[in-house]
Coordinates of C-alpha atoms in Angstrom, one line a residue:
M1 CA 12.8 17.6 18.5
R2 CA 10.3 15.9 15.1
T3 CA 7.5 18.4 14.0
E4 CA 4.6 16.0 14.8
V5 CA 6.0 16.5 18.9
R6 CA 6.1 19.6 18.7
F7 CA 2.6 20.4 17.6
L8 CA 1.8 16.9 20.4
L9 CA 3.5 19.4 22.1
A10 CA 1.6 22.6 21.2
M11 CA -2.3 21.5 21.6
L12 CA -1.5 20.0 25.4
L13 CA -0.5 23.7 26.4
M14 CA -3.0 24.8 24.5
L15 CA -5.5 22.7 26.3
G16 CA -4.3 23.1 29.4
V17 CA -5.0 26.9 28.6
L18 CA -8.6 26.2 27.5
V19 CA -9.5 24.2 30.4
G20 CA -7.9 26.2 33.1
T21 CA -9.2 29.7 31.7
N22 CA -13.2 28.1 32.6
L23 CA -12.0 26.7 36.1
L24 CA -10.4 29.5 37.6
F25 CA -12.1 28.6 40.3
P26 CA -13.1 25.5 40.1
P27 CA -15.6 23.8 42.1
V28 CA -15.4 19.8 43.9
P29 CA -17.6 17.9 41.0
P30 CA -20.7 16.5 42.7
P31 CA -20.4 13.0 42.9
E32 CA -22.2 10.9 40.4
M33 CA 1.2 -6.2 3.7
T34 CA 0.6 -9.9 5.9
Q35 CA 3.6 -10.7 8.7
E36 CA 6.8 -9.3 7.6
V37 CA 9.3 -11.9 7.4
E38 CA 12.5 -10.8 7.4
V39 CA 14.4 -13.6 5.4
P40 CA 18.7 -13.8 6.1
A41 CA 20.7 -14.7 2.9
T42 CA 21.4 -17.6 2.4
P43 CA 23.8 -19.4 -0.1
G44 CA 22.7 -18.9 -4.2
G45 CA 20.4 -16.3 -3.0
S46 CA 17.0 -18.2 -3.2
L47 CA 13.9 -17.0 -1.3
P48 CA 11.5 -19.6 0.8
D49 CA 9.6 -21.4 -1.0
G50 CA 6.3 -20.1 -1.0
A51 CA 7.4 -16.6 -0.8
V52 CA 6.3 -15.4 -5.0
G53 CA 2.9 -15.5 -4.7
P54 CA -0.6 -16.8 -3.2
D55 CA -1.0 -19.7 -6.3
G56 CA 1.4 -21.5 -5.3
A57 CA 3.7 -20.3 -8.7
G58 CA 7.5 -20.5 -8.2
A59 CA 7.1 -22.3 -4.7
E60 CA 10.6 -23.6 -5.9
A61 CA 13.2 -21.9 -5.0
P62 CA 13.5 -18.7 -6.9
V63 CA 16.8 -16.2 -7.5
I64 CA 16.7 -13.2 -5.5
P65 CA 17.2 -9.4 -6.9
G66 CA 19.8 -8.9 -7.8
D67 CA 21.5 -12.5 -8.5
T68 CA 21.3 -14.7 -11.6
Q69 CA 22.2 -17.8 -12.5
S70 CA 22.0 -20.1 -16.1
S71 CA 18.4 -20.4 -16.8
S72 CA 16.6 -22.8 -19.2
M73 CA 14.1 -22.0 -22.0
G74 CA 11.7 -25.2 -20.9
Q75 CA 12.2 -28.4 -18.1
G76 CA 14.8 -30.7 -19.5
S77 CA 16.6 -28.8 -22.3
P78 CA 20.0 -29.6 -22.8
E79 CA 23.3 -27.4 -22.2
M80 CA 23.2 -24.0 -23.1
E81 CA 25.9 -24.2 -26.7
A82 CA 27.0 -21.1 -28.6
G83 CA 23.8 -19.0 -30.3
G84 CA 21.4 -21.6 -28.5
E85 CA 19.9 -20.6 -24.6
L86 CA 19.9 -17.6 -23.0
V87 CA 22.6 -16.9 -20.3
Q88 CA 22.8 -15.4 -17.2
D89 CA 25.8 -15.0 -15.5
D90 CA 26.2 -12.4 -13.1
E91 CA 24.7 -9.1 -14.1
T92 CA 24.6 -9.7 -17.6
A93 CA 21.9 -11.9 -19.0
T94 CA 22.9 -11.9 -22.7
P95 CA 22.3 -14.5 -25.7
Q96 CA 25.2 -15.8 -26.0
G97 CA 27.9 -15.1 -28.2
E98 CA 26.2 -11.3 -28.5
A99 CA 28.2 -8.7 -26.6
A100 CA 26.4 -6.8 -24.0
L101 CA 25.5 -3.8 -25.0
P102 CA 25.4 -1.0 -22.2
G103 CA 22.8 1.5 -21.2
P104 CA 24.2 4.5 -21.5
T105 CA 25.5 3.9 -26.0
L106 CA 21.9 3.9 -26.8
P107 CA 19.5 6.4 -27.6
E108 CA 16.7 6.6 -25.1
I109 CA 13.1 6.4 -25.9
V110 CA 10.9 9.6 -24.1
V111 CA 7.5 9.4 -24.0
E112 CA 6.5 13.5 -23.0
G113 CA 3.6 15.4 -22.0
P114 CA 2.4 18.3 -20.5
L115 CA 2.2 16.5 -16.9
Y116 CA 5.2 14.3 -17.1
R117 CA 8.9 13.3 -19.5
H118 CA 9.5 10.0 -19.2
A119 CA 12.6 8.2 -20.2
F120 CA 13.1 4.3 -21.3
S121 CA 16.7 3.0 -22.0
P122 CA 16.6 -0.4 -25.1
V123 CA 18.4 -2.5 -21.7
G124 CA 16.2 -4.0 -20.3
A125 CA 13.3 -1.3 -21.5
R126 CA 14.4 0.2 -18.4
L127 CA 13.2 3.5 -17.1
V128 CA 15.8 5.6 -16.8
G129 CA 13.6 9.1 -15.7
S130 CA 10.6 9.8 -14.8
Q131 CA 10.9 13.9 -14.5
L132 CA 7.0 15.6 -13.5
L133 CA 7.3 18.8 -15.0
R134 CA 4.4 20.9 -13.5
F135 CA 6.9 20.8 -10.5
D136 CA 10.1 22.4 -9.9
S137 CA 13.0 20.5 -7.7
F138 CA 14.2 22.3 -4.4
T139 CA 17.3 20.2 -4.9
S140 CA 18.8 20.3 -8.6
D141 CA 17.7 22.6 -12.0
G142 CA 14.5 21.7 -13.8
P143 CA 11.3 19.4 -12.9
V144 CA 11.0 16.7 -10.2
N145 CA 12.6 13.4 -11.4
L146 CA 11.5 10.6 -8.8
L147 CA 14.5 8.5 -10.0
P148 CA 18.0 9.1 -8.3
E149 CA 20.6 10.2 -10.1
D150 CA 22.8 7.3 -9.6
A151 CA 19.9 4.9 -10.0
P152 CA 19.5 2.0 -12.7
G153 CA 16.2 2.5 -13.1
G154 CA 13.3 1.0 -12.7
L155 CA 10.0 -1.7 -14.4
T156 CA 12.8 -4.1 -15.8
S157 CA 11.5 -7.3 -15.7
R158 CA 12.6 -11.4 -14.8
I159 CA 10.1 -14.6 -15.2
L160 CA 10.7 -17.5 -12.8
V161 CA 10.2 -20.8 -14.2
G162 CA 10.1 -23.7 -12.0
T163 CA 13.7 -22.7 -10.2
D164 CA 15.2 -21.2 -13.2
T165 CA 15.1 -17.3 -13.9
V166 CA 14.9 -15.3 -17.1
D167 CA 17.0 -12.9 -16.7
L168 CA 15.3 -9.8 -19.4
R169 CA 17.6 -6.4 -17.2
Q170 CA 20.2 -6.8 -19.5
M171 CA 18.8 -8.1 -22.7
V172 CA 18.2 -5.3 -25.8
F173 CA 14.3 -4.6 -26.3
Q174 CA 12.8 -3.4 -29.8
A175 CA 10.4 -0.2 -29.4
E176 CA 7.8 0.9 -31.2
P177 CA 7.7 3.5 -32.3
A178 CA 11.6 3.6 -32.2
Q179 CA 10.8 7.8 -31.9
G180 CA 9.1 7.7 -28.2
L181 CA 5.5 9.4 -28.9
Q182 CA 5.1 13.2 -28.2
L183 CA 1.6 13.6 -25.6
E184 CA -1.1 16.7 -26.5
E185 CA -2.9 17.9 -23.8
G186 CA -6.3 16.5 -24.2
G187 CA -5.4 14.3 -27.0
Q188 CA -6.1 10.4 -27.4
M189 CA -3.7 7.5 -25.6
Q190 CA -0.8 6.8 -27.2
S191 CA 1.2 3.3 -27.1
L192 CA 4.9 2.3 -26.5
T193 CA 5.5 -1.3 -26.9
F194 CA 8.7 -3.0 -26.1
T195 CA 9.7 -6.9 -27.7
Y196 CA 12.6 -9.1 -26.9
Q197 CA 12.7 -11.6 -28.8
H198 CA 15.2 -14.5 -28.5
P199 CA 17.9 -15.2 -31.3
S200 CA 17.2 -18.8 -31.6
H201 CA 14.1 -19.4 -29.5
P202 CA 10.5 -19.6 -30.0
F203 CA 11.0 -17.0 -26.4
N204 CA 9.4 -13.7 -26.6
F205 CA 8.8 -10.8 -24.6
Q206 CA 6.5 -7.7 -24.7
I207 CA 5.7 -4.9 -22.7
Q208 CA 3.0 -2.6 -24.1
Y209 CA 2.8 1.4 -21.5
D210 CA -1.0 2.9 -22.8
F211 CA 0.1 7.1 -21.8
H212 CA -3.0 9.1 -20.9
P213 CA -1.8 13.2 -21.5
D214 CA -4.4 14.1 -18.9
S215 CA -3.5 11.2 -16.2
Y216 CA -0.4 10.2 -13.9
L217 CA -2.1 6.8 -14.5
V218 CA -0.2 4.3 -17.1
R219 CA -1.8 1.0 -17.8
V220 CA 0.7 -2.0 -18.7
S221 CA 0.3 -5.5 -20.1
G222 CA 2.2 -7.7 -22.3
R223 CA 3.1 -11.2 -22.7
A224 CA 5.7 -14.0 -22.4
Q225 CA 5.6 -16.6 -25.4
G226 CA 8.0 -19.8 -25.7
L227 CA 7.8 -21.2 -22.1
D228 CA 6.6 -24.5 -21.2
R229 CA 4.9 -23.9 -18.3
G230 CA 3.6 -20.7 -16.5
G231 CA 5.4 -18.4 -14.7
V232 CA 5.9 -15.5 -12.3
L233 CA 7.1 -11.9 -13.1
F234 CA 9.5 -9.9 -10.7
T235 CA 9.5 -6.4 -11.4
D236 CA 11.7 -4.3 -10.2
L237 CA 9.6 -0.9 -9.8
S238 CA 12.5 1.3 -7.8
D239 CA 15.1 1.5 -5.5
G240 CA 14.2 5.0 -3.7
L241 CA 12.8 7.9 -5.1
A242 CA 14.6 11.3 -5.3
F243 CA 15.0 14.1 -3.1
N244 CA 13.3 17.1 -4.2
E245 CA 12.6 18.8 -1.1
T246 CA 14.8 21.8 0.7
D247 CA 13.8 20.6 3.7
V248 CA 16.4 16.8 3.4
T249 CA 15.8 15.2 7.0
E250 CA 12.3 15.9 6.9
E251 CA 12.1 14.3 3.3
A252 CA 13.9 11.5 4.7
R253 CA 11.7 10.2 7.2
S254 CA 8.6 10.4 4.4
M255 CA 10.6 7.6 2.2
A256 CA 8.8 4.5 2.6
Y257 CA 7.1 1.6 1.2
V258 CA 3.7 0.7 1.5
A259 CA 1.6 -2.0 0.4
N260 CA -2.0 -2.6 0.5
H261 CA -2.9 -6.6 1.5
R262 CA -6.1 -8.0 0.7
Q263 CA -7.0 -8.6 3.9
Q264 CA -4.5 -6.9 6.8
G265 CA -4.9 -3.8 4.8
I266 CA -2.7 -0.9 4.5
R267 CA 1.1 -0.9 5.8
S268 CA 4.1 0.8 5.4
R269 CA 7.5 0.9 6.5
A270 CA 10.3 3.3 6.3
L271 CA 12.8 2.4 4.4
D272 CA 15.5 3.4 6.9
K273 CA 13.9 0.8 8.6
V274 CA 15.0 -2.0 6.2
E275 CA 17.6 -4.3 7.2
G276 CA 19.1 -7.5 4.8
Q277 CA 15.5 -8.5 3.0
V278 CA 12.3 -8.2 3.8
V279 CA 10.0 -10.9 1.8
E280 CA 5.5 -10.6 2.1
E281 CA 3.4 -12.4 0.7
G282 CA 0.3 -11.3 -1.2
P283 CA -2.6 -10.8 -2.4
F284 CA -1.6 -7.1 -2.5
F285 CA -4.3 -4.4 -4.5
W286 CA -1.4 -2.2 -4.7
V287 CA 2.9 -0.9 -3.7
A288 CA 4.1 2.1 -3.7
M289 CA 7.4 3.7 -2.8
K290 CA 6.8 7.2 -1.9
S291 CA 8.5 9.7 -0.7
K292 CA 7.3 13.7 1.3
Y293 CA 5.1 14.2 -1.8
F294 CA 5.8 12.0 -4.2
V295 CA 4.7 8.4 -5.8
A296 CA 5.7 5.3 -7.9
G297 CA 3.0 3.1 -7.6
L298 CA 2.8 -0.6 -9.1
L299 CA -1.4 -1.1 -9.5
A300 CA -2.9 -4.5 -9.8
G301 CA -4.5 -4.9 -13.7
Q302 CA -8.4 -4.6 -13.5
G303 CA -9.2 -8.1 -14.7
T304 CA -8.6 -8.1 -18.1
S305 CA -5.5 -10.3 -18.1
G306 CA -6.9 -13.6 -15.8
S307 CA -4.9 -11.7 -13.1
D308 CA -7.6 -11.3 -10.8
E309 CA -6.8 -7.9 -10.0
H310 CA -4.1 -9.0 -7.5
L311 CA -0.2 -8.8 -7.4
G312 CA 1.4 -11.9 -6.0
G313 CA 3.8 -10.9 -3.3
L314 CA 7.0 -8.2 -3.0
I315 CA 10.3 -8.2 -2.1
V316 CA 12.4 -5.6 -0.3
Q317 CA 16.6 -5.9 -0.3
E318 CA 18.8 -3.2 2.0
M319 CA 20.9 -1.4 -0.2
E320 CA 23.4 1.0 0.2
G321 CA 23.2 4.3 1.5
E322 CA 19.9 6.1 3.5
H323 CA 16.9 5.6 2.7
R324 CA 17.4 3.1 -0.2
A325 CA 15.5 0.2 -0.7
D326 CA 14.9 -1.8 -3.9
L327 CA 11.5 -3.1 -4.6
V328 CA 10.4 -6.1 -6.2
V329 CA 7.2 -6.8 -7.5
T330 CA 5.9 -10.4 -8.2
Q331 CA 2.8 -11.3 -10.0
P332 CA 1.8 -14.9 -11.9
L333 CA 1.8 -15.2 -15.6
S334 CA -1.9 -16.2 -16.9
T335 CA -2.5 -19.3 -18.7
D336 CA -1.4 -17.9 -21.8
G337 CA 1.9 -16.0 -20.3
S338 CA -0.4 -12.9 -20.5
F339 CA -0.2 -10.5 -17.4
D340 CA -1.4 -6.5 -16.8
F341 CA -1.1 -3.9 -14.0
R342 CA -1.0 0.1 -13.5
L343 CA 1.5 2.7 -12.2
F344 CA 1.0 5.7 -10.9
L345 CA 4.3 7.4 -11.3
G346 CA 3.1 11.6 -9.9
P347 CA 2.0 14.2 -7.0
Q348 CA 0.5 12.7 -4.1
D349 CA -2.3 14.9 -5.3
Y350 CA -5.6 13.6 -3.2
A351 CA -8.2 14.5 -6.2
A352 CA -5.6 12.6 -8.4
L353 CA -5.1 9.4 -5.9
S354 CA -8.8 9.3 -5.0
E355 CA -10.3 8.4 -8.2
L356 CA -8.0 5.5 -8.3
E357 CA -9.8 1.8 -5.9
N358 CA -8.7 0.5 -3.5
D359 CA -8.2 3.3 -1.2
F360 CA -4.7 4.3 -3.2
K361 CA -5.4 8.0 -1.7
E362 CA -4.1 5.8 1.6
V363 CA -0.4 5.6 -0.2
N364 CA 0.5 8.6 2.8
P365 CA -2.1 8.2 5.3
Y366 CA -2.8 11.9 6.9
G367 CA -2.1 11.7 10.8
W368 CA -0.7 8.7 13.7
R369 CA -2.3 5.2 13.0
F370 CA -4.5 5.2 16.3
F371 CA -5.8 9.0 15.2
R372 CA -6.5 8.0 11.5
P373 CA -10.2 7.6 11.6
I374 CA -10.6 10.8 13.8
V375 CA -8.2 12.9 11.4
R376 CA -8.7 11.9 7.5
P377 CA -12.7 13.1 7.2
F378 CA -11.7 16.3 8.4
V379 CA -8.3 16.3 6.2
A380 CA -10.6 15.4 3.0
I381 CA -13.2 18.3 3.5
T382 CA -10.2 20.6 4.8
I383 CA -8.4 20.1 1.6
T384 CA -11.6 20.1 -0.6
V385 CA -12.4 23.1 1.1
L386 CA -9.0 24.8 -0.1
V387 CA -8.5 23.9 -3.0
F388 CA -12.4 24.5 -3.9
L389 CA -11.9 28.6 -2.9
H390 CA -8.5 28.3 -4.5
D391 CA -10.4 28.0 -8.1
T392 CA -13.5 29.6 -7.3
L393 CA -12.2 32.7 -6.0
G394 CA -8.9 32.0 -8.4
W395 CA -6.6 34.1 -5.4
G396 CA -3.7 32.7 -3.9
Y397 CA -3.5 30.1 -1.1
G398 CA -2.0 32.2 1.2
W399 CA -5.4 34.3 0.9
V400 CA -7.5 31.4 0.6
L401 CA -6.0 30.4 3.9
I402 CA -7.0 34.0 5.8
L403 CA -10.5 33.6 4.5
F404 CA -10.6 30.2 5.8
G405 CA -9.8 31.2 9.5
V406 CA -12.5 34.1 8.9
L407 CA -14.9 31.7 8.2
M408 CA -14.3 28.9 10.6
R409 CA -14.5 31.8 13.7
V410 CA -18.0 33.0 11.4
L411 CA -19.1 29.4 11.5
L412 CA -18.0 28.8 15.1
F413 CA -19.7 32.1 16.4
P414 CA -22.9 30.4 17.8
L415 CA -20.9 28.5 19.3
N416 CA -18.8 30.3 20.7
H417 CA -21.0 33.2 21.3
K418 CA -22.8 29.9 24.2
A419 CA -19.8 29.2 25.7
M420 CA -18.5 32.1 26.3
R421 CA -21.8 33.2 27.8
A422 CA -21.8 30.0 30.0
Q423 CA -18.7 31.6 31.0
L424 CA -20.5 35.0 32.4
K425 CA -23.4 32.0 33.8
N426 CA -19.9 30.3 36.0
M427 CA -18.7 33.5 36.8
A428 CA -21.5 35.3 38.3
V429 CA -21.7 32.1 40.7
Q430 CA -18.4 32.3 41.9
P431 CA -19.3 34.2 45.3
L432 CA -21.7 31.4 46.1
L433 CA -19.6 28.4 45.5
K434 CA -16.7 30.1 47.3
D435 CA -19.2 30.3 50.2
I436 CA -20.2 26.5 49.8
Q437 CA -16.8 25.3 49.7
T438 CA -16.4 27.6 53.0
R439 CA -18.7 27.2 55.0
H440 CA -18.7 23.3 54.7
K441 CA -15.2 22.2 53.9
D442 CA -14.9 20.1 56.9
N443 CA -18.4 18.1 56.1
P444 CA -18.2 17.2 52.4
E445 CA -20.7 15.3 52.7
K446 CA -22.8 18.6 53.0
M447 CA -20.9 20.6 50.5
Q448 CA -21.9 17.7 47.7
K449 CA -25.8 18.9 48.8
E450 CA -25.1 22.1 48.6
L451 CA -23.0 22.1 45.1
M452 CA -26.0 20.3 43.7
R453 CA -28.6 22.7 44.7
L454 CA -26.0 25.2 43.2
Y455 CA -25.9 22.9 39.4
K456 CA -29.5 22.9 39.2
E457 CA -30.6 26.3 40.8
H458 CA -28.5 28.5 38.6
G459 CA -26.9 25.8 35.7
F460 CA -23.7 26.1 36.7
N461 CA -21.5 23.7 34.4
P462 CA -17.5 24.3 34.7
L463 CA -16.6 22.9 31.8
A464 CA -20.1 24.0 29.9
G465 CA -17.8 26.7 28.6
C466 CA -15.0 24.6 27.3
W467 CA -16.1 22.1 24.8
P468 CA -17.0 24.7 22.0
M469 CA -14.2 25.6 21.9
L470 CA -12.5 22.4 21.3
L471 CA -14.3 22.0 17.9
P472 CA -11.9 23.9 16.2
W473 CA -9.2 22.0 17.0
P474 CA -9.9 19.0 14.5
V475 CA -9.5 21.2 12.0
L476 CA -5.8 23.0 13.4
I477 CA -4.8 19.6 13.4
A478 CA -6.3 18.4 10.5
L479 CA -4.7 21.8 8.3
F480 CA -1.4 20.4 10.4
F481 CA -1.3 17.4 8.6
V482 CA -2.0 19.3 5.1
F483 CA 0.7 21.1 5.5
Q484 CA 2.7 18.5 5.8
N485 CA 2.0 16.0 2.8
T486 CA -1.0 17.9 0.9
I487 CA 1.0 18.8 -3.0
E488 CA -1.2 21.8 -3.6
L489 CA 0.6 23.4 -0.9
R490 CA 3.9 22.8 -1.9
G491 CA 6.4 25.9 -2.5
V492 CA 3.1 28.2 -2.8
E493 CA 4.8 31.7 -2.4
F494 CA 3.0 34.2 -0.4
L495 CA 3.9 37.6 0.8
W496 CA 8.0 37.1 2.1
L497 CA 7.1 33.1 2.4
P498 CA 8.7 31.9 -0.1
D499 CA 6.7 28.0 0.9
L500 CA 3.6 27.5 2.9
S501 CA 4.6 24.2 3.2
A502 CA 7.8 25.0 5.0
K503 CA 8.3 27.1 8.3
D504 CA 8.6 30.9 8.0
P505 CA 12.4 31.0 7.5
F506 CA 12.1 35.4 9.3
Y507 CA 10.2 33.5 11.9
A508 CA 7.4 36.5 11.7
L509 CA 4.9 34.9 11.7
P510 CA 4.8 32.7 14.9
V511 CA 6.0 35.5 17.0
L512 CA 2.9 37.7 15.0
L513 CA 1.1 34.4 16.9
G514 CA 2.5 34.5 20.2
L515 CA 1.7 37.7 20.3
S516 CA -1.8 37.3 19.3
M517 CA -2.2 34.9 21.9
F518 CA -0.9 36.7 24.7
F519 CA -3.9 39.3 23.5
L520 CA -6.4 37.0 22.9
Q521 CA -5.6 36.6 27.1
W522 CA -5.4 39.5 28.0
V523 CA -8.4 40.3 27.0
S524 CA -10.1 38.2 28.7
F525 CA -8.5 38.6 32.3
R526 CA -8.9 41.6 32.2
T527 CA -11.7 42.6 33.4
L528 CA -11.5 39.5 36.5
D529 CA -11.5 41.0 40.1
E530 CA -8.9 37.8 40.9
I531 CA -6.5 35.7 38.6
N532 CA -5.4 32.3 39.7
P533 CA -1.3 32.6 40.0
Q534 CA -0.6 29.6 37.6
M535 CA -3.4 31.5 35.0
K536 CA -1.6 34.4 35.3
M537 CA 1.9 32.7 35.1
M538 CA 0.5 31.3 31.6
M539 CA -0.7 34.2 29.8
W540 CA 3.0 35.2 30.3
L541 CA 4.7 31.9 29.5
L542 CA 2.5 29.6 27.0
P543 CA 2.7 32.7 23.9
I544 CA 6.3 32.0 24.4
F545 CA 6.1 28.3 24.6
M546 CA 4.0 28.9 21.3
V547 CA 6.2 31.3 19.7
V548 CA 8.8 28.6 20.0
I549 CA 7.1 25.7 19.2
F550 CA 5.0 26.7 15.5
A551 CA 8.7 28.1 14.9
N552 CA 9.5 25.1 12.7
L553 CA 5.7 24.1 11.7
P554 CA 4.7 25.2 8.3
S555 CA 4.4 28.6 7.8
G556 CA 0.5 28.2 6.4
L557 CA -0.5 26.5 9.8
N558 CA 0.9 29.4 11.1
L559 CA -0.7 32.0 9.2
Y560 CA -3.7 30.3 9.2
Y561 CA -4.0 30.4 13.3
F562 CA -2.8 33.7 13.5
T563 CA -5.9 35.1 11.6
A564 CA -8.1 32.7 13.4
N565 CA -6.8 34.6 16.4
V566 CA -7.5 37.5 14.6
A567 CA -11.1 37.2 13.8
T568 CA -12.2 36.0 17.7
L569 CA -10.7 39.6 19.2
P570 CA -13.6 41.5 18.5
Q571 CA -15.8 38.2 20.0
S572 CA -13.6 38.2 23.1
W573 CA -13.5 42.4 23.4
W574 CA -16.8 41.4 23.8
I575 CA -17.5 38.7 26.0
A576 CA -15.0 41.0 28.0
N577 CA -17.4 43.9 28.2
E578 CA -20.2 42.1 29.8
R579 CA -18.3 40.3 31.7
K580 CA -17.4 43.9 33.4
K581 CA -21.3 44.5 33.7
Q582 CA -21.8 41.0 35.0
Q583 CA -20.1 42.2 37.7
A584 CA -22.0 45.5 38.6
K585 CA -25.4 43.3 39.1
A586 CA -26.5 42.3 42.6
P587 CA -24.9 39.2 43.6
L588 CA -27.1 35.6 43.0
K589 CA -28.4 33.9 45.8
L590 CA -29.5 30.6 46.5
S591 CA -32.9 29.2 47.8
T592 CA -33.5 28.9 51.3
A593 CA -32.5 24.7 52.0
E594 CA -35.1 22.7 53.1

């Protein structure tokens, strides 16, 4: 059973008990990314006209990622001769007469700072490693690596000019500085530039990465010179992200690509749902590949090079193996051949993502689609409060969750108190309610009239004690999604718990949670003269169901809920004693009917 289904079932069970507790003797109420197109492979591997960008560039059939063909550097160029134009044959593209240099034979150019370590190969200026140094991988030794070990890498480039493709994926680039970059915390931004110059043609391609030591965001700009007309840049973002979590099954369900279309908004698609080839027309604000906690995203530039702040389109190609797909982003070159965009290679840190425009923080949206507008504000507030308490008090997140559970009960004490007083009032009128239902069981019209008088004289409302108790639920639901996706809680240890975002390996917390629920119900029912048989059965069965359902939910969620139940016990005990005092008082009476 999926985690979300378990949680939804738990919510329904609790709702049933909550409403049932207030309706032990129920009265008779008074009347009153644009359309996705899966493109089958065609001979020659071409895409349909207009699939590349909204400006019409590349309307002639371009070559799909992975396929190559001979390319000319300008319209009407002669047939290639030795040492002349680029030759693109199968999966290689080198100046004719020169041997292709495989990536592993050349030294990597490394950019390392306090947050990350990115490694590039000179072949194709290809990103071959992207380690996030502040996060440990749970599937291998060392830090998280965004790229799968068996992947060829990402951020390679191709340029579509008319019907020709200039494939730069196997070209050898010159790097400046050749020794890479070493970034110091609090230091200045530094740049790494890759340049390819064709040996006999004026074609030149340059791409520059600007790295900041204190940010996962990378600014990218470049220019393609020597083309006789405009073109479209194809950037291979990634062919999937690496698995870094202990629960591989859960992480696999999170693998997806997400895109924010300028008109259509945010759309996501699980990688295991990609079949064949999918082409989506832009314009897009950003496109990303995500796992459970990490993301590789390509965002539109900020207009400095005439890019009009949008990406042209995207192409997703199914790959062999589960949860993998090749994601290519297109972007029209400006009139002078320049381009710019931004990269985010890092964790799904809510604060860091919120600093970026166009809702990039929604790259991993919280909650089910129909529920997001409701749960999103609670998620944002909950994360903000938890991080604030953690940073301000210097406590671990385990103790922060305990404090948060107590604070929630203190904050909601007035509402809970009001709800419990409403329960006392409802209990006091139960004898009158039963009497009305018995005396007028054969006269529904008279019964309704008497019930209306009962509501008016004694303020009886069977739901008055119910709705204030529903207010903590949005927080509980928000916490469920917080623990599912929030990077701050990933791998956080507490007492015997190795990871607050994962289940309790000893199932101690779910059992404690079930016991606390049983005790809360027992305290509420112990002063009742008569207990509905169905509610008595639920008093025993609900805690068992909750133990089973919450056993596989994040241990941090169990910790919060258990703490909230324990914090509620004193108030429940007080209301039970007040109920006992209420039973000793003289019964209420209705005024004489007119």
